[in-house]
mmCIF file of C-alpha atoms (C1' of nucleotides) in Angstrom:
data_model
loop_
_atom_site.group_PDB
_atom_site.id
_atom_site.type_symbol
_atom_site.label_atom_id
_atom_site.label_comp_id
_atom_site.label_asym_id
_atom_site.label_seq_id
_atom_site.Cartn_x
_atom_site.Cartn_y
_atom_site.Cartn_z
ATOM 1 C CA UNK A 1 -157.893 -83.962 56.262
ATOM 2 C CA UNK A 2 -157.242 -86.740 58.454
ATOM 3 C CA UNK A 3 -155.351 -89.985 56.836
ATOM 4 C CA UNK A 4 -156.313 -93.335 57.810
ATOM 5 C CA UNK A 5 -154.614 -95.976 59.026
ATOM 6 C CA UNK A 6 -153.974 -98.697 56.646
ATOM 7 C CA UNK A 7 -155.203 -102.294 58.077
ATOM 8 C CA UNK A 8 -152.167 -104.586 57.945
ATOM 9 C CA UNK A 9 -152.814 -106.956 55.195
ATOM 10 C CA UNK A 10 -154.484 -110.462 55.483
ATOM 11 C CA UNK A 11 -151.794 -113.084 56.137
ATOM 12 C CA UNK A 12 -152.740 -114.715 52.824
ATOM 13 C CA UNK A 13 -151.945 -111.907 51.175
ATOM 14 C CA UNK A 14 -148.746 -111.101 52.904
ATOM 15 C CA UNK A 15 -147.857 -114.935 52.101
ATOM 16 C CA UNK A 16 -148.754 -114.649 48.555
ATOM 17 C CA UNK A 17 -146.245 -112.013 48.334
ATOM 18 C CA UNK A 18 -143.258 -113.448 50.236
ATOM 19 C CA UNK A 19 -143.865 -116.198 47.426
ATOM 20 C CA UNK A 20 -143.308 -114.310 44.751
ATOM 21 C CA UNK A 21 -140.481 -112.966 46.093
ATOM 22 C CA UNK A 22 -138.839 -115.909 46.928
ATOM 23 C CA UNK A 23 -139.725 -117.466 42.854
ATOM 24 C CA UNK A 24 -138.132 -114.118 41.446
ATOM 25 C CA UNK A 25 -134.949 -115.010 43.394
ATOM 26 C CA UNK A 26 -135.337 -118.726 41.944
ATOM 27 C CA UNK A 27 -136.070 -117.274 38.505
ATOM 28 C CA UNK A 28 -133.338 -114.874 38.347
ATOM 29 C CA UNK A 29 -131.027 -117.115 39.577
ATOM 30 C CA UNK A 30 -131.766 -119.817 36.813
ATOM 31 C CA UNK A 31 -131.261 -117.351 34.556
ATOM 32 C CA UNK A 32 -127.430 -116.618 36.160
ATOM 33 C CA UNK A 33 -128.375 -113.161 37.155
ATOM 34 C CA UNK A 34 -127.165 -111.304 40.108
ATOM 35 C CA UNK A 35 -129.370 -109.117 42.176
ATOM 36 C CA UNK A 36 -127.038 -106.333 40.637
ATOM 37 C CA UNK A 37 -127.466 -107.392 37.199
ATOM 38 C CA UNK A 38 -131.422 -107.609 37.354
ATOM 39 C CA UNK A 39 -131.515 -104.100 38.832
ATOM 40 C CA UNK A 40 -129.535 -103.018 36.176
ATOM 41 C CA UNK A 41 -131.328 -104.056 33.115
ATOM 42 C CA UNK A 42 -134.499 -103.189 34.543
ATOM 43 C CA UNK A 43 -133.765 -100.154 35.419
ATOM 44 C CA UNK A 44 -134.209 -100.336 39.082
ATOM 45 C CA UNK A 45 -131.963 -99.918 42.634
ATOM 46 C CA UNK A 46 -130.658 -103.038 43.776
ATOM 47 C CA UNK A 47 -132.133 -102.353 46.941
ATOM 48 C CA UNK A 48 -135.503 -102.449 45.130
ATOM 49 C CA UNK A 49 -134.647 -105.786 43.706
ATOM 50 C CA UNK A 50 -133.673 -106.741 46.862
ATOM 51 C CA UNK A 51 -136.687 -105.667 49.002
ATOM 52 C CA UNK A 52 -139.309 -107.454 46.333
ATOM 53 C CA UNK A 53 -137.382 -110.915 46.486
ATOM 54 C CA UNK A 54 -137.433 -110.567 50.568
ATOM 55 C CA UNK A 55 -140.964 -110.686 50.520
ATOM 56 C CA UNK A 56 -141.691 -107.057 51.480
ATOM 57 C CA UNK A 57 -145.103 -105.786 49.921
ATOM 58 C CA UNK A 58 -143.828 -102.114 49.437
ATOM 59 C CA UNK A 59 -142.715 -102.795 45.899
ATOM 60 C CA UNK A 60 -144.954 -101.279 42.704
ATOM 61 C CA UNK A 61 -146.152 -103.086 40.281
ATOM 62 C CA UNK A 62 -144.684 -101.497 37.688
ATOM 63 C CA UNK A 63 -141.175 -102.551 39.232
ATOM 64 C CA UNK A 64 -142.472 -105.900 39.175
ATOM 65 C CA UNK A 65 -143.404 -105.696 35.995
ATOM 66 C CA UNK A 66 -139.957 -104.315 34.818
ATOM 67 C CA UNK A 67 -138.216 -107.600 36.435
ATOM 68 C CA UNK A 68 -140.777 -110.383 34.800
ATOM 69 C CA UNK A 69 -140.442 -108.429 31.294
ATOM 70 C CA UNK A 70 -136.550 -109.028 32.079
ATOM 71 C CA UNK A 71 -136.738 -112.509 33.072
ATOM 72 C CA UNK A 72 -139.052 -112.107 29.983
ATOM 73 C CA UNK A 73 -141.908 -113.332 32.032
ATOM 74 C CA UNK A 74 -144.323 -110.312 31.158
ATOM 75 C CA UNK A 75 -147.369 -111.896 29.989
ATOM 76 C CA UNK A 76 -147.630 -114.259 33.379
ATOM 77 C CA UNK A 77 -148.718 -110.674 34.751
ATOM 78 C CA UNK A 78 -150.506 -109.802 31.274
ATOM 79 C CA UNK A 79 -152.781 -112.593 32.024
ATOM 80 C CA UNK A 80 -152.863 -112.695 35.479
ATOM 81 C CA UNK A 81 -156.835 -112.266 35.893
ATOM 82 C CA UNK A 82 -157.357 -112.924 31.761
ATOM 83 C CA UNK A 83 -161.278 -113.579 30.854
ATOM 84 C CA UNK A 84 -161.822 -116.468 29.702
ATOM 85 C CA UNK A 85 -159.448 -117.652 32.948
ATOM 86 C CA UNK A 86 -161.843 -116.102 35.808
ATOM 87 C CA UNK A 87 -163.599 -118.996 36.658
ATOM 88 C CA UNK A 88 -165.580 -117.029 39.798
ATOM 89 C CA UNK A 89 -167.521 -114.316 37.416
ATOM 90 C CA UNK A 90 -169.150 -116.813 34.149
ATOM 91 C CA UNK A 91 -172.584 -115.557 34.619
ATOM 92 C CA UNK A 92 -172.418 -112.713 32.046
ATOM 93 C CA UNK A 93 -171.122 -111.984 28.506
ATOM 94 C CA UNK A 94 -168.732 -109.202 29.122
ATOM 95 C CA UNK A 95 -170.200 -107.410 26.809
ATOM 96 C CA UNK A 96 -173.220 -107.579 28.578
ATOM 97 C CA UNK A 97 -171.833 -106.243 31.896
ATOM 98 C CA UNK A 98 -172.745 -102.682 33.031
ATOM 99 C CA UNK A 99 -170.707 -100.325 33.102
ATOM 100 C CA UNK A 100 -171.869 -99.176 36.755
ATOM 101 C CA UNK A 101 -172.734 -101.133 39.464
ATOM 102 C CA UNK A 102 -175.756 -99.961 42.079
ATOM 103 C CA UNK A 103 -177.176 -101.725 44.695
ATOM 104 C CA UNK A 104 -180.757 -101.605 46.081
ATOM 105 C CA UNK A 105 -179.325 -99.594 49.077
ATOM 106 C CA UNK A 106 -175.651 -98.271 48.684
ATOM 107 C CA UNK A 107 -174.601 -98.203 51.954
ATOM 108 C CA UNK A 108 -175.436 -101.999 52.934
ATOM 109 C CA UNK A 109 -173.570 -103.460 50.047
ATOM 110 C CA UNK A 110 -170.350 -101.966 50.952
ATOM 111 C CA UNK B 1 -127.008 -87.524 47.086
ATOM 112 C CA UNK B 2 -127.899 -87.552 43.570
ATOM 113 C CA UNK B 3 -131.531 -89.382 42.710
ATOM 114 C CA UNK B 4 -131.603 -90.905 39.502
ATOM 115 C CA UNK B 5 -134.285 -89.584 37.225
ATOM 116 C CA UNK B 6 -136.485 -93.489 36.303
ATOM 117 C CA UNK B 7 -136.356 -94.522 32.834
ATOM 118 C CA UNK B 8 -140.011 -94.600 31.291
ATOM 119 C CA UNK B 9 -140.960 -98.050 31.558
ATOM 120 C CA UNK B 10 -141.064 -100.197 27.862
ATOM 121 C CA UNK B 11 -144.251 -100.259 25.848
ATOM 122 C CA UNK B 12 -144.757 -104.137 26.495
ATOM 123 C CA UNK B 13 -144.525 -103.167 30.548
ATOM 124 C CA UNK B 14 -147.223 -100.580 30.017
ATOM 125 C CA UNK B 15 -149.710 -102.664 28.074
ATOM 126 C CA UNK B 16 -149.218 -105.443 30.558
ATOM 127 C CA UNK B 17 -150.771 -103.335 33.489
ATOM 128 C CA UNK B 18 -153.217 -101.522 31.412
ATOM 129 C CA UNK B 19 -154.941 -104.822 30.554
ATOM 130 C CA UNK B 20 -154.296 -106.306 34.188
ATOM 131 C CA UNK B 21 -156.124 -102.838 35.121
ATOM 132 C CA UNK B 22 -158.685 -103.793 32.665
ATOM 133 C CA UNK B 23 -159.262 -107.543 33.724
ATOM 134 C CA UNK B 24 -159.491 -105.945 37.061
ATOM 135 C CA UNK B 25 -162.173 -103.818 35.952
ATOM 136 C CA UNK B 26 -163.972 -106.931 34.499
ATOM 137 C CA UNK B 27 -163.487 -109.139 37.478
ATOM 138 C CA UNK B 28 -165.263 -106.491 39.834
ATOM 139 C CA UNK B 29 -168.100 -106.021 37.541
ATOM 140 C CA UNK B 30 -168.399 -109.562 36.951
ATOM 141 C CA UNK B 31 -168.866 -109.963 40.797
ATOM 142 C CA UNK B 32 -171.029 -107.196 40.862
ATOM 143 C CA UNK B 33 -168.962 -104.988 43.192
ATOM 144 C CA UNK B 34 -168.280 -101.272 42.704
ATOM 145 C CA UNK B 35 -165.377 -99.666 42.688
ATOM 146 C CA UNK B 36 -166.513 -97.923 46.183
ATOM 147 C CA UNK B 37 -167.682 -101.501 47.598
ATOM 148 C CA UNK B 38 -164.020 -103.061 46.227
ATOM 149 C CA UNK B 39 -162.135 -100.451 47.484
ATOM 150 C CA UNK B 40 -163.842 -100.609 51.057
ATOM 151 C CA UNK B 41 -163.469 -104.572 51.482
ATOM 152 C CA UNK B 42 -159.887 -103.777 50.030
ATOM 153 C CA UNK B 43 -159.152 -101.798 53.346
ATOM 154 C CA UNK B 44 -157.810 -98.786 50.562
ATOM 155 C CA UNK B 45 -158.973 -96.006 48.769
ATOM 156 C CA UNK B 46 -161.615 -95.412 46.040
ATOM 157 C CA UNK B 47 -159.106 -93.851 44.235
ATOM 158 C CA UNK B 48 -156.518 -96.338 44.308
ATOM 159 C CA UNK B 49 -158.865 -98.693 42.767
ATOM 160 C CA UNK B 50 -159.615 -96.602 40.557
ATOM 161 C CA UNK B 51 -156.297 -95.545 39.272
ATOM 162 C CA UNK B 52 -155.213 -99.179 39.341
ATOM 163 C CA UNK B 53 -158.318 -99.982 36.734
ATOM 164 C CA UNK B 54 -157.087 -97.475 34.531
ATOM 165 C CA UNK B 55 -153.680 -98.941 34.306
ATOM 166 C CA UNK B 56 -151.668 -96.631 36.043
ATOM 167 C CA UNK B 57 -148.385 -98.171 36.736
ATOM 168 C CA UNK B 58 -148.284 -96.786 40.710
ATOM 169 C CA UNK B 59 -150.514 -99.588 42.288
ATOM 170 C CA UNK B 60 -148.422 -101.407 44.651
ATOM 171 C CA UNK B 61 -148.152 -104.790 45.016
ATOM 172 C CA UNK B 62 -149.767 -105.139 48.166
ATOM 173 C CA UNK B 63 -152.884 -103.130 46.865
ATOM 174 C CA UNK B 64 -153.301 -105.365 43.651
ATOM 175 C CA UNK B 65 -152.902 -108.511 46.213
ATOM 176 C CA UNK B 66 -155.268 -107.581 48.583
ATOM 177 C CA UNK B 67 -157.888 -106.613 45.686
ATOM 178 C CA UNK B 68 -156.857 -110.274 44.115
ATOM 179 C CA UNK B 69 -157.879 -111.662 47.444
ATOM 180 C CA UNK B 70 -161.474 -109.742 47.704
ATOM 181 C CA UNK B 71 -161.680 -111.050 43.951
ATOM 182 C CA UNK B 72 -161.145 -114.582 45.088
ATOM 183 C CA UNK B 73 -157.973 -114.586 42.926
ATOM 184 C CA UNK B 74 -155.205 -114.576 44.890
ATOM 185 C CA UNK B 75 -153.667 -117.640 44.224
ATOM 186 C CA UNK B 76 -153.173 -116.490 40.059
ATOM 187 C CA UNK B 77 -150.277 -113.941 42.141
ATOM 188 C CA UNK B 78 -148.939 -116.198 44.284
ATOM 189 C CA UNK B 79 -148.092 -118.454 41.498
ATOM 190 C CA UNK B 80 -147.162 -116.307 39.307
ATOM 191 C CA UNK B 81 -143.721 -117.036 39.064
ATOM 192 C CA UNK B 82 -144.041 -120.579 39.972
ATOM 193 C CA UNK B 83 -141.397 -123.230 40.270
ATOM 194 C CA UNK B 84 -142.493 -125.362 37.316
ATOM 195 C CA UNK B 85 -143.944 -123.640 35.172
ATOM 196 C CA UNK B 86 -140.805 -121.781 34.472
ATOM 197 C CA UNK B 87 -139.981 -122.406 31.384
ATOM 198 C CA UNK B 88 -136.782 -120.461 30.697
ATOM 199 C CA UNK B 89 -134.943 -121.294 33.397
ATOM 200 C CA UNK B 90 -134.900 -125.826 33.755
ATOM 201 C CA UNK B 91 -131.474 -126.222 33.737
ATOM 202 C CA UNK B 92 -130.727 -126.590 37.265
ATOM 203 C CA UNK B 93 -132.359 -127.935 39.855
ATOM 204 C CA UNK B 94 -133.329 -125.675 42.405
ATOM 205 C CA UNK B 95 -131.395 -127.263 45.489
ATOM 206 C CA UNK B 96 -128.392 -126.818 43.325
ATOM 207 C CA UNK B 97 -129.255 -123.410 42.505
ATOM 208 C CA UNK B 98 -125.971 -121.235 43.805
ATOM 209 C CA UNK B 99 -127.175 -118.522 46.331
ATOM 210 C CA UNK B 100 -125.147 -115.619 44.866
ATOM 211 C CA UNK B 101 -124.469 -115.298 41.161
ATOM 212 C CA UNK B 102 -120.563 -114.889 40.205
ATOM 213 C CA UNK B 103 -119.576 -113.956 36.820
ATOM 214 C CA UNK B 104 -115.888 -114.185 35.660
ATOM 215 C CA UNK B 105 -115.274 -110.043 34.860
ATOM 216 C CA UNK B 106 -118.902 -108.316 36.737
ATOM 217 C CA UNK B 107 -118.617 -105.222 34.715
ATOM 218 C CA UNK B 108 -119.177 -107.263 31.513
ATOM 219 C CA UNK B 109 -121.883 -108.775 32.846
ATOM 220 C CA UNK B 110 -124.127 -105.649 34.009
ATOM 221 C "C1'" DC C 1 -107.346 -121.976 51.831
ATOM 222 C "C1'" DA C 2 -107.692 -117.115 50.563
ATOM 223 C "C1'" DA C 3 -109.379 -113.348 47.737
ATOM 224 C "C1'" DT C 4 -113.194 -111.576 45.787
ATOM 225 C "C1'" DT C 5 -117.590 -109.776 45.748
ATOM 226 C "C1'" DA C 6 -122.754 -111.022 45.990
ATOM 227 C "C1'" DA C 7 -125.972 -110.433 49.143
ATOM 228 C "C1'" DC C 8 -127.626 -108.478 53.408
ATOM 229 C "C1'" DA C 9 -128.739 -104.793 56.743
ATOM 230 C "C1'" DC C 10 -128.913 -100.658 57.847
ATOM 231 C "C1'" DT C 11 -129.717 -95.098 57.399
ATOM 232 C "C1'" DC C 12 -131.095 -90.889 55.180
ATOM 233 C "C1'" DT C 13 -133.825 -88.192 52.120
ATOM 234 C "C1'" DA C 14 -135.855 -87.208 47.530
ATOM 235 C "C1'" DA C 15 -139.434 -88.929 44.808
ATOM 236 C "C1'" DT C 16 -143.694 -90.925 44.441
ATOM 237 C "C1'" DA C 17 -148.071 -92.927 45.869
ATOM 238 C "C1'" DA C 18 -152.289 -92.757 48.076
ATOM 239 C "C1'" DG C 19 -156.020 -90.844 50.957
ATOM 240 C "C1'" DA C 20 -159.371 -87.195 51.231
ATOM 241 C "C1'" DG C 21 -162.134 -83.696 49.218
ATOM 242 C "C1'" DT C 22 -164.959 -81.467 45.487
ATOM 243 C "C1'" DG C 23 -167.544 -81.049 41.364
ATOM 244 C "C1'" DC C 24 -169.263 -83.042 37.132
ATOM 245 C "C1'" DT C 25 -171.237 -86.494 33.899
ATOM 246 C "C1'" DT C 26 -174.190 -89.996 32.744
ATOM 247 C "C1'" DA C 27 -175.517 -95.049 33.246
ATOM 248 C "C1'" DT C 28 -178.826 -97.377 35.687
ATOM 249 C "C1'" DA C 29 -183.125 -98.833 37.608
ATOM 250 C "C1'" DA C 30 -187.446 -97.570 39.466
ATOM 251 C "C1'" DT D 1 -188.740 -90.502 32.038
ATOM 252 C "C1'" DT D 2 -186.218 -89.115 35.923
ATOM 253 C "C1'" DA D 3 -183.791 -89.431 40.439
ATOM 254 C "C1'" DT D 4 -179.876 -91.471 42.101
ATOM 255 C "C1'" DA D 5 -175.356 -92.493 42.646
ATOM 256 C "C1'" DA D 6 -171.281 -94.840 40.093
ATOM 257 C "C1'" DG D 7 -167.597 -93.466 37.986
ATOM 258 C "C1'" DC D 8 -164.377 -89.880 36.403
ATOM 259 C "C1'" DA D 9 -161.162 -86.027 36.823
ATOM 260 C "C1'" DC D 10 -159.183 -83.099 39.250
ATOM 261 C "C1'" DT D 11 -156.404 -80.916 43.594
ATOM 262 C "C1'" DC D 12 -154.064 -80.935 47.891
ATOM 263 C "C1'" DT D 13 -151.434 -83.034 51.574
ATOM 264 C "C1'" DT D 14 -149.616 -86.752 54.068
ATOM 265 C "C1'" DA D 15 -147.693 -91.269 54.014
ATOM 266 C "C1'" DT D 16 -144.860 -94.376 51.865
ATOM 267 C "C1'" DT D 17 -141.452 -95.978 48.676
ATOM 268 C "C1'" DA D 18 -137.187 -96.240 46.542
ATOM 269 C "C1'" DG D 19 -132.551 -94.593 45.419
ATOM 270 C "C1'" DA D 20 -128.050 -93.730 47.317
ATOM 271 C "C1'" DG D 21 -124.568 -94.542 50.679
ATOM 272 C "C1'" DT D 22 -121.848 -97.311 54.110
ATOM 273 C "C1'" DG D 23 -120.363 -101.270 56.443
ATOM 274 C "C1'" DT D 24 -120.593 -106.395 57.258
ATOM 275 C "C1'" DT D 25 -120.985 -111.287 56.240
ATOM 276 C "C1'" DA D 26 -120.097 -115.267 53.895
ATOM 277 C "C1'" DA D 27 -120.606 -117.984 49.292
ATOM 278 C "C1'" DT D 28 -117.967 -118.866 45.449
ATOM 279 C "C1'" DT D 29 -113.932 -119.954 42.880
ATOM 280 C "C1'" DG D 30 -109.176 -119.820 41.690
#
DNA sequence: CAATTAACACTCTAATAAGAGTGCTTATAA
DNA sequence: TTATAAGCACTCTTATTAGAGTGTTAATTG
């Protein structure tokens, strides 16, 4: 069983997360919270805290989720990709859309 | 060195990343992608996709943001949190913000 | 200015996540 | 209608994360 190397992650994406990072430290300290304090109520290690504000893309989203539902920020997550929002993907009525997508040939549409 | 057993995370927590699992699910299917085909332009595993649809709370951050970025949707996580459109926290401006967070007794204020 | 302590930067290791593999079910499309 | 393969549900193992601990730096505030 050989493991494969993960592909370091697209700078946009590796931005995109230092971002957030740096607007939970903005957000928790508008609120008058310490990195201590945050940890605390949501249940996390302050080093946790600390690693997610730095920018570092380790962190679970669940953990993330724990801080926004303490800065009581939850449903910016909730409706992160919300229909009605995804402007890309209009073509269909979701109720419409299959449940399984195939392609004429598998193996070119990966 | 004693590990602390994780409290189970709130109710509002889990529904949050059961329906961004879902939306995720919708998204992809909108775009006609598979899970496989997702997963592959992803750079990670089937099964992470997978479990991420179904709301399990494991995903890391990095994972969801690199799917967001296949999905053309990155942006919706970098500005998640975004200066501005915080609501809670307007009291301050942000230049004045104070870089650590004293309080007058800490214990109290855990 | 000085004392306090928040935040940072590490290390170490337990806990957890994620990749791979296998078999099964059933939606899809020819 | 039927062949195909998408998606699901597992297991197993490795890779990664996160909690705890220790020491240091420097921002705040009295």
């Amino acid at each position: 069983m050989v493991f494969m190397k993960r592909y370091p992650s697209p700078d946009p994406v590796t931005r995109a997360i230092a971002k957030l990072g740096r607007d939970i430290s903005l957000a928790r300290r508008r609120r008058r919270l310490s990195q201590a304090s945050l940890a605390d109520r949501s249940g996390i290690a302050v080093n946790t805290v600390r690693r997610l504000e730095k920018g570092e893309p380790s962190g679970s989203i669940e953990h993330l989720a724990r801080i926004l539902y303490v800065l009581g920020e939850l449903e910016r997550l909730e409706t992160l990709l919300d229909t009605g929002t995804d402007e890309l993907g209009l073509l269909m009525m979701d109720e419409s859309l299959p449940q399984r997508i195939r392609t004429r040939q598998s193996k070119a549409a990966l």
